[in-house]
Tab-separated table of C-alpha atoms in Angstrom:
chain	number	residue	atom	x	y	z
A	12	UNK	CA	-0.018	0.124	-0.050
A	13	UNK	CA	1.111	3.463	-0.818
A	14	UNK	CA	-0.124	6.617	1.067
A	15	UNK	CA	0.770	10.336	0.581
A	16	UNK	CA	0.595	12.630	3.618
A	17	UNK	CA	0.824	16.218	2.806
A	18	UNK	CA	3.718	18.095	4.699
A	19	UNK	CA	2.161	20.984	6.750
A	20	UNK	CA	4.584	23.912	7.832
A	21	UNK	CA	5.321	22.374	11.190
A	22	UNK	CA	5.226	18.708	10.481
A	23	UNK	CA	8.872	18.631	9.654
A	24	UNK	CA	9.749	19.037	13.449
A	25	UNK	CA	8.423	15.362	13.935
A	26	UNK	CA	11.348	14.168	11.604
A	27	UNK	CA	14.041	14.619	14.272
A	28	UNK	CA	17.760	15.229	13.892
A	29	UNK	CA	18.863	13.687	10.486
A	30	UNK	CA	15.359	12.263	10.278
A	31	UNK	CA	16.125	9.807	13.261
A	32	UNK	CA	12.275	9.670	14.115
A	33	UNK	CA	11.308	8.676	10.648
A	34	UNK	CA	13.829	5.812	10.780
A	35	UNK	CA	12.539	4.605	14.049
A	36	UNK	CA	9.000	4.381	12.238
A	37	UNK	CA	10.459	2.685	9.166
A	38	UNK	CA	12.434	0.108	11.483
A	39	UNK	CA	9.443	-0.467	13.702
A	40	UNK	CA	6.608	-0.701	11.317
A	41	UNK	CA	8.612	-2.192	8.359
A	42	UNK	CA	7.669	0.659	6.146
A	43	UNK	CA	9.497	2.979	3.684
A	44	UNK	CA	9.091	6.712	3.889
A	45	UNK	CA	10.014	8.826	0.776
A	46	UNK	CA	10.299	12.650	1.308
A	47	UNK	CA	8.864	14.705	-1.607
A	48	UNK	CA	8.729	18.519	-1.943
A	49	UNK	CA	5.159	18.888	-0.471
A	50	UNK	CA	4.404	15.449	0.831
A	51	UNK	CA	5.474	12.237	2.577
A	52	UNK	CA	4.940	8.883	0.754
A	53	UNK	CA	4.576	6.029	2.883
A	54	UNK	CA	4.905	2.361	1.509
A	55	UNK	CA	4.205	-0.874	3.337
A	56	UNK	CA	1.520	-3.194	4.531
A	57	UNK	CA	-1.917	-1.500	5.095
A	58	UNK	CA	-2.000	-1.795	8.610
A	59	UNK	CA	1.499	-0.458	9.121
A	60	UNK	CA	0.947	2.488	6.599
A	61	UNK	CA	-2.313	3.371	8.605
A	62	UNK	CA	-0.464	3.328	11.933
A	63	UNK	CA	2.153	5.682	10.548
A	64	UNK	CA	-0.505	7.842	9.300
A	65	UNK	CA	-2.106	7.838	12.677
A	66	UNK	CA	1.269	9.046	14.202
A	67	UNK	CA	1.543	11.967	11.949
A	68	UNK	CA	-2.296	12.945	12.653
A	69	UNK	CA	-1.714	12.653	16.452
A	70	UNK	CA	1.399	14.746	16.166
A	71	UNK	CA	-0.504	17.479	14.178
A	72	UNK	CA	-3.424	17.333	16.743
A	73	UNK	CA	-1.034	17.832	19.700
A	74	UNK	CA	0.796	20.489	18.232
A	75	UNK	CA	-2.204	22.494	17.294
A	76	UNK	CA	-3.403	22.053	20.982
A	77	UNK	CA	-0.172	23.595	22.174
A	78	UNK	CA	1.702	20.538	23.360
A	79	UNK	CA	5.422	21.065	23.624
A	80	UNK	CA	7.662	18.135	23.178
A	81	UNK	CA	10.830	18.349	25.371
A	82	UNK	CA	14.182	17.432	24.160
A	83	UNK	CA	14.248	13.571	23.467
A	84	UNK	CA	10.410	13.094	24.469
A	85	UNK	CA	9.238	12.574	21.066
A	86	UNK	CA	11.953	9.985	20.103
A	87	UNK	CA	11.274	8.112	23.365
A	88	UNK	CA	7.577	8.045	22.633
A	89	UNK	CA	7.978	6.780	19.267
A	90	UNK	CA	10.084	3.812	20.727
A	91	UNK	CA	7.441	3.062	23.097
A	92	UNK	CA	4.902	3.191	20.230
A	93	UNK	CA	6.911	0.690	17.976
A	94	UNK	CA	7.148	-1.856	21.008
A	95	UNK	CA	3.506	-1.515	22.008
A	96	UNK	CA	0.919	-1.910	19.115
A	97	UNK	CA	-1.777	-0.640	21.396
A	98	UNK	CA	-0.193	2.692	22.235
A	99	UNK	CA	-0.780	5.883	20.489
A	100	UNK	CA	1.133	9.139	20.428
A	101	UNK	CA	-1.668	11.111	21.604
A	102	UNK	CA	-2.349	8.699	24.562
A	103	UNK	CA	1.326	8.722	25.775
A	104	UNK	CA	1.554	12.773	25.426
A	105	UNK	CA	-1.772	13.270	27.263
A	106	UNK	CA	-0.708	10.868	30.031
A	107	UNK	CA	2.515	12.786	30.355
A	108	UNK	CA	0.498	15.917	30.967
A	109	UNK	CA	-1.284	14.192	33.841
A	110	UNK	CA	2.156	13.345	35.423
A	111	UNK	CA	3.541	16.820	35.388
A	112	UNK	CA	6.131	17.756	38.007
A	113	UNK	CA	6.354	21.446	37.719
A	114	UNK	CA	9.552	21.670	35.613
A	115	UNK	CA	8.795	18.864	33.222
A	116	UNK	CA	6.335	16.076	32.055
A	117	UNK	CA	7.223	12.552	32.838
A	118	UNK	CA	7.302	10.296	29.722
A	119	UNK	CA	8.388	6.559	29.585
A	120	UNK	CA	11.340	5.876	27.574
A	121	UNK	CA	10.620	2.135	27.104
A	122	UNK	CA	7.736	-0.242	27.527
A	123	UNK	CA	8.767	-1.518	30.934
A	124	UNK	CA	8.892	2.205	32.199
A	125	UNK	CA	5.512	2.845	30.711
A	126	UNK	CA	3.998	-0.407	32.656
A	127	UNK	CA	5.924	0.877	35.729
A	128	UNK	CA	4.208	4.151	35.803
A	129	UNK	CA	0.871	2.638	34.900
A	130	UNK	CA	1.430	0.309	37.851
A	131	UNK	CA	2.086	3.131	40.303
A	132	UNK	CA	-1.083	4.720	39.248
A	133	UNK	CA	-3.287	1.703	39.706
A	134	UNK	CA	-1.777	0.083	42.657
A	135	UNK	CA	-0.927	1.081	46.339
A	136	UNK	CA	2.340	-0.741	46.466
A	137	UNK	CA	4.726	-1.335	43.626
A	138	UNK	CA	8.183	-2.853	43.512
A	139	UNK	CA	10.430	-1.656	40.859
A	140	UNK	CA	13.255	-4.326	40.412
A	141	UNK	CA	16.084	-3.967	37.888
A	142	UNK	CA	19.677	-2.849	37.002
A	143	UNK	CA	21.165	0.648	37.431
A	144	UNK	CA	20.064	3.448	35.038
A	145	UNK	CA	16.476	2.125	34.282
A	146	UNK	CA	14.763	5.125	36.016
A	147	UNK	CA	13.240	3.054	38.931
A	148	UNK	CA	14.037	5.876	41.411
A	149	UNK	CA	13.730	8.860	39.116
A	150	UNK	CA	10.170	7.758	37.804
A	151	UNK	CA	8.976	6.979	41.386
A	152	UNK	CA	10.067	10.498	42.644
A	153	UNK	CA	8.358	12.195	39.730
A	154	UNK	CA	5.088	10.466	40.280
A	155	UNK	CA	5.238	11.295	43.998
A	156	UNK	CA	5.763	15.014	43.061
A	157	UNK	CA	2.959	14.862	40.568
A	158	UNK	CA	0.776	13.275	43.181
A	159	UNK	CA	1.817	16.284	45.756
A	160	UNK	CA	1.138	18.985	43.235
A	161	UNK	CA	-2.156	17.544	42.383
A	162	UNK	CA	-3.083	17.251	46.049
A	163	UNK	CA	-3.641	13.577	45.906
A	164	UNK	CA	-1.209	13.164	48.829
A	165	UNK	CA	-0.004	15.655	51.568
A	166	UNK	CA	3.495	14.767	51.903
A	167	UNK	CA	6.343	12.707	50.301
A	168	UNK	CA	8.598	10.409	52.413
A	169	UNK	CA	11.797	9.154	50.705
A	170	UNK	CA	13.769	6.512	52.578
A	171	UNK	CA	16.914	4.605	51.973
A	172	UNK	CA	19.085	2.164	53.928
A	173	UNK	CA	22.271	3.876	55.288
A	174	UNK	CA	24.775	1.321	53.800
A	175	UNK	CA	28.181	1.948	52.571
A	176	UNK	CA	28.889	0.703	49.062
A	177	UNK	CA	31.962	-1.290	49.955
A	178	UNK	CA	34.180	1.481	51.523
A	179	UNK	CA	34.159	2.271	55.360
A	180	UNK	CA	33.221	5.958	55.923
A	181	UNK	CA	34.007	5.739	59.519
A	182	UNK	CA	33.238	8.834	61.742
A	183	UNK	CA	31.492	11.640	59.875
A	184	UNK	CA	31.425	15.182	61.572
A	185	UNK	CA	28.479	17.450	62.069
A	186	UNK	CA	24.728	17.116	62.917
A	187	UNK	CA	22.653	13.972	62.497
A	188	UNK	CA	21.344	15.269	59.283
A	189	UNK	CA	24.896	16.047	57.994
A	190	UNK	CA	25.833	12.426	58.808
A	191	UNK	CA	23.044	10.887	56.858
A	192	UNK	CA	22.806	13.060	53.916
A	193	UNK	CA	25.578	11.475	51.908
A	194	UNK	CA	23.724	8.359	51.881
A	195	UNK	CA	20.426	10.268	50.501
A	196	UNK	CA	21.980	12.460	48.026
A	197	UNK	CA	20.667	10.651	44.912
A	198	UNK	CA	17.284	11.405	46.122
A	199	UNK	CA	17.869	15.209	46.575
A	200	UNK	CA	19.437	15.062	43.016
A	201	UNK	CA	16.031	13.588	41.590
A	202	UNK	CA	14.153	16.248	43.534
A	203	UNK	CA	16.118	19.284	42.246
A	204	UNK	CA	15.944	17.950	38.798
A	205	UNK	CA	12.072	17.737	38.829
A	206	UNK	CA	11.235	20.788	40.964
A	207	UNK	CA	12.393	24.302	41.290
A	208	UNK	CA	15.308	24.499	43.729
A	209	UNK	CA	13.350	27.123	45.844
A	210	UNK	CA	10.262	24.794	46.060
A	211	UNK	CA	12.186	21.790	47.088
A	212	UNK	CA	14.089	23.868	49.843
A	213	UNK	CA	10.621	25.145	51.070
A	214	UNK	CA	8.992	21.795	51.056
A	215	UNK	CA	12.080	20.156	52.997
A	216	UNK	CA	11.949	23.016	55.600
A	217	UNK	CA	8.128	22.207	56.150
A	218	UNK	CA	8.610	18.568	56.158
A	219	UNK	CA	6.180	18.370	53.178
A	220	UNK	CA	9.069	16.383	51.639
A	221	UNK	CA	10.886	14.141	54.230
A	222	UNK	CA	14.219	12.303	53.447
A	223	UNK	CA	15.517	9.880	55.884
A	224	UNK	CA	17.246	6.412	56.641
A	225	UNK	CA	14.775	3.653	56.732
A	226	UNK	CA	15.450	3.131	60.423
A	227	UNK	CA	13.531	6.210	61.142
A	228	UNK	CA	10.341	4.649	59.816
A	229	UNK	CA	9.867	2.349	62.883
A	230	UNK	CA	6.523	2.983	64.876
A	231	UNK	CA	5.079	5.263	62.240
A	232	UNK	CA	1.803	4.943	60.265
A	233	UNK	CA	1.990	6.884	57.025
A	234	UNK	CA	-1.388	8.332	55.963
A	235	UNK	CA	-1.958	10.540	52.998
A	236	UNK	CA	1.729	10.007	51.894
A	237	UNK	CA	3.656	8.952	48.865
A	238	UNK	CA	6.382	6.756	50.361
A	239	UNK	CA	9.409	5.554	48.485
A	240	UNK	CA	12.001	3.124	49.553
A	241	UNK	CA	15.115	3.386	47.391
A	242	UNK	CA	18.062	0.856	47.244
A	243	UNK	CA	15.754	-1.717	48.878
A	244	UNK	CA	18.087	-4.350	48.104
A	245	UNK	CA	20.314	-3.371	51.108
A	246	UNK	CA	17.424	-3.746	53.530
A	247	UNK	CA	17.407	-6.606	55.899
A	248	UNK	CA	14.339	-8.836	56.210
A	249	UNK	CA	13.511	-7.116	59.307
A	250	UNK	CA	13.539	-3.608	57.742
A	251	UNK	CA	11.659	-4.580	54.673
A	252	UNK	CA	8.922	-6.362	56.763
A	253	UNK	CA	8.820	-2.915	58.840
A	254	UNK	CA	8.502	-0.815	55.938
A	255	UNK	CA	5.820	-2.598	54.009
A	256	UNK	CA	3.687	-2.566	57.158
A	257	UNK	CA	3.848	1.281	57.509
A	258	UNK	CA	1.274	1.966	54.751
A	259	UNK	CA	-1.561	3.977	55.978
A	260	UNK	CA	-4.856	5.293	54.500
A	261	UNK	CA	-4.926	7.257	51.145
A	262	UNK	CA	-1.102	6.290	50.713
A	263	UNK	CA	1.208	4.796	48.090
A	264	UNK	CA	4.413	3.072	48.472
A	265	UNK	CA	7.080	2.359	45.766
A	266	UNK	CA	10.110	0.199	46.652
A	267	UNK	CA	13.010	0.132	44.204
A	268	UNK	CA	16.115	-1.888	44.037
A	269	UNK	CA	18.735	-3.832	42.057
A	270	UNK	CA	19.237	-7.576	43.379
A	271	UNK	CA	22.647	-7.601	41.468
A	272	UNK	CA	24.200	-4.723	43.639
A	273	UNK	CA	23.682	-6.000	47.260
A	274	UNK	CA	25.959	-4.324	49.672
A	275	UNK	CA	24.939	-6.299	52.865
A	276	UNK	CA	27.670	-8.457	54.323
A	277	UNK	CA	25.479	-11.421	53.675
A	278	UNK	CA	23.549	-10.895	50.471
A	279	UNK	CA	21.317	-13.703	51.040
A	280	UNK	CA	19.677	-11.718	53.963
A	281	UNK	CA	18.358	-8.993	51.531
A	282	UNK	CA	14.949	-7.974	52.331
A	283	UNK	CA	14.129	-7.264	48.847
A	284	UNK	CA	15.058	-10.906	47.694
A	285	UNK	CA	12.839	-12.182	50.376
A	286	UNK	CA	9.902	-9.836	49.827
A	287	UNK	CA	9.708	-10.746	46.185
A	288	UNK	CA	8.921	-14.491	47.166
A	289	UNK	CA	6.847	-13.639	50.322
A	290	UNK	CA	4.488	-11.119	48.503
A	291	UNK	CA	4.489	-12.476	44.929
A	292	UNK	CA	0.926	-13.771	45.251
A	293	UNK	CA	-0.561	-10.918	47.381
A	294	UNK	CA	-3.558	-9.246	45.610
A	295	UNK	CA	-3.341	-5.319	45.173
A	296	UNK	CA	0.433	-4.854	44.648
A	297	UNK	CA	2.450	-5.019	41.721
A	298	UNK	CA	6.113	-6.047	40.703
A	299	UNK	CA	7.599	-4.305	37.739
A	300	UNK	CA	10.739	-5.696	36.430
A	301	UNK	CA	13.414	-3.864	34.267
A	302	UNK	CA	16.366	-5.105	32.141
A	303	UNK	CA	19.236	-3.705	30.268
A	304	UNK	CA	17.144	-2.610	27.377
A	305	UNK	CA	15.493	-0.135	29.705
A	306	UNK	CA	18.841	1.692	30.843
A	307	UNK	CA	18.496	5.339	29.971
A	308	UNK	CA	22.092	6.425	30.853
A	309	UNK	CA	25.097	6.383	28.671
A	310	UNK	CA	24.980	3.629	26.102
A	311	UNK	CA	27.885	2.010	27.646
A	312	UNK	CA	25.870	1.184	30.805
A	313	UNK	CA	23.755	-1.118	28.759
A	314	UNK	CA	26.596	-3.076	27.574
A	315	UNK	CA	28.382	-3.221	30.889
A	316	UNK	CA	25.100	-4.680	32.550
A	317	UNK	CA	24.992	-7.225	29.849
A	318	UNK	CA	28.749	-8.286	30.419
A	319	UNK	CA	28.134	-8.823	33.990
A	320	UNK	CA	24.996	-10.948	33.312
A	321	UNK	CA	26.953	-13.039	30.864
A	322	UNK	CA	29.846	-13.354	33.367
A	323	UNK	CA	27.346	-14.626	35.989
A	324	UNK	CA	25.967	-17.053	33.592
A	325	UNK	CA	29.415	-18.404	32.765
A	326	UNK	CA	30.205	-18.938	36.434
A	327	UNK	CA	27.123	-20.897	36.921
A	328	UNK	CA	27.877	-23.112	33.994
A	329	UNK	CA	31.346	-23.735	35.572
A	330	UNK	CA	29.522	-24.857	38.653
A	331	UNK	CA	27.456	-27.398	36.665
A	332	UNK	CA	30.546	-28.735	34.763
A	333	UNK	CA	32.387	-29.339	37.940
A	334	UNK	CA	29.713	-31.228	39.707
A	335	UNK	CA	26.682	-31.840	37.577
A	336	UNK	CA	24.946	-33.626	40.690
A	337	UNK	CA	25.064	-31.126	43.607
A	338	UNK	CA	23.413	-33.578	45.995
A	339	UNK	CA	26.491	-35.557	46.128
A	340	UNK	CA	28.500	-35.326	49.382
A	341	UNK	CA	31.644	-37.221	48.811
A	342	UNK	CA	33.790	-34.271	49.901
A	343	UNK	CA	36.082	-34.573	47.021
A	344	UNK	CA	38.062	-32.001	45.111
A	345	UNK	CA	35.111	-31.142	42.859
A	346	UNK	CA	33.157	-29.965	46.061
A	347	UNK	CA	35.984	-27.725	47.165
A	348	UNK	CA	36.465	-26.123	43.882
A	349	UNK	CA	32.644	-25.666	43.669
A	350	UNK	CA	32.681	-23.809	47.102
A	351	UNK	CA	35.612	-21.676	45.962
A	352	UNK	CA	33.545	-20.586	42.783
A	353	UNK	CA	30.484	-19.964	44.791
A	354	UNK	CA	32.527	-17.892	47.308
A	355	UNK	CA	34.067	-15.969	44.429
A	356	UNK	CA	30.713	-15.280	42.854
A	357	UNK	CA	29.063	-14.040	45.804
A	358	UNK	CA	32.009	-11.468	46.349
A	359	UNK	CA	31.619	-10.338	42.772
A	360	UNK	CA	27.788	-9.876	43.228
A	361	UNK	CA	28.388	-7.851	46.499
A	362	UNK	CA	31.233	-5.798	44.891
A	363	UNK	CA	29.341	-4.854	41.789
A	364	UNK	CA	28.930	-1.094	42.243
A	365	UNK	CA	27.027	1.663	40.466
């Protein structure tokens, strides 16, 4: 099927730098887009061509209604569209407006990010589990700010376990807040990126936004709040149970973590690992999982995460080759070698840092 679409004075802004957005449509829909002097010719299967036409129509409608696409947003939305046949450009843009944080709208950059945002909107408790750089914490903070500004909650509480990533910081001078702030700095970074600095400072001063180590949560019932637990892989079993039972009326909780970066002395005691198994069948909450394809940092981060996963797989295969039947208990050399590899693998998991 061939379809011609007239080029309006502003439609060229959809093309992107070096027509990169058109290339996304071509690759995702398996179509060919030819640029003419006053029209765009789209060649391909009927359904694919009609979908491309809908993208152009949605873009024109959004432009006429005053929607402004921030840097990179349109490119990200087109990638989500190509991965989800049911999504529309207009639907993604309008959903982003409802998640405005003051300085910017929140747009998912992958299908898993979109599912994560929708899960937060629909459920009172959501677990975001995945590698570094997938937007777990940033999107959760953005959704919390959106809920606060739209008066769906009265305050935001951001918590993190105070665990060093390998090094020993020792005695830190200053007040209690001075001592714990280094552990919580990533949460401050997200806040200042999403809100005007003056507004962040005012909210912090009035305790409308509270940032604290998870140890400060014990004994509290959190009503009318949006509560986020970051770096949850570094909570103990007791801390995780304490946190998930703090939820009060008209509140939401988002728990984020990366189970490949556990900094606890004993990685097997991670509260996040346990809660995934304990609560997997509980109705009313949601587990959202990310992988390296969702990484929105430097392109090298995707490759690094993939390399660590491949290394872990190779070590597991070595275990099977050394002793294909782990139930044997003959105490021979194979068993000793297996224990050495297990010990080495655990150390590597614990020492894999952001």
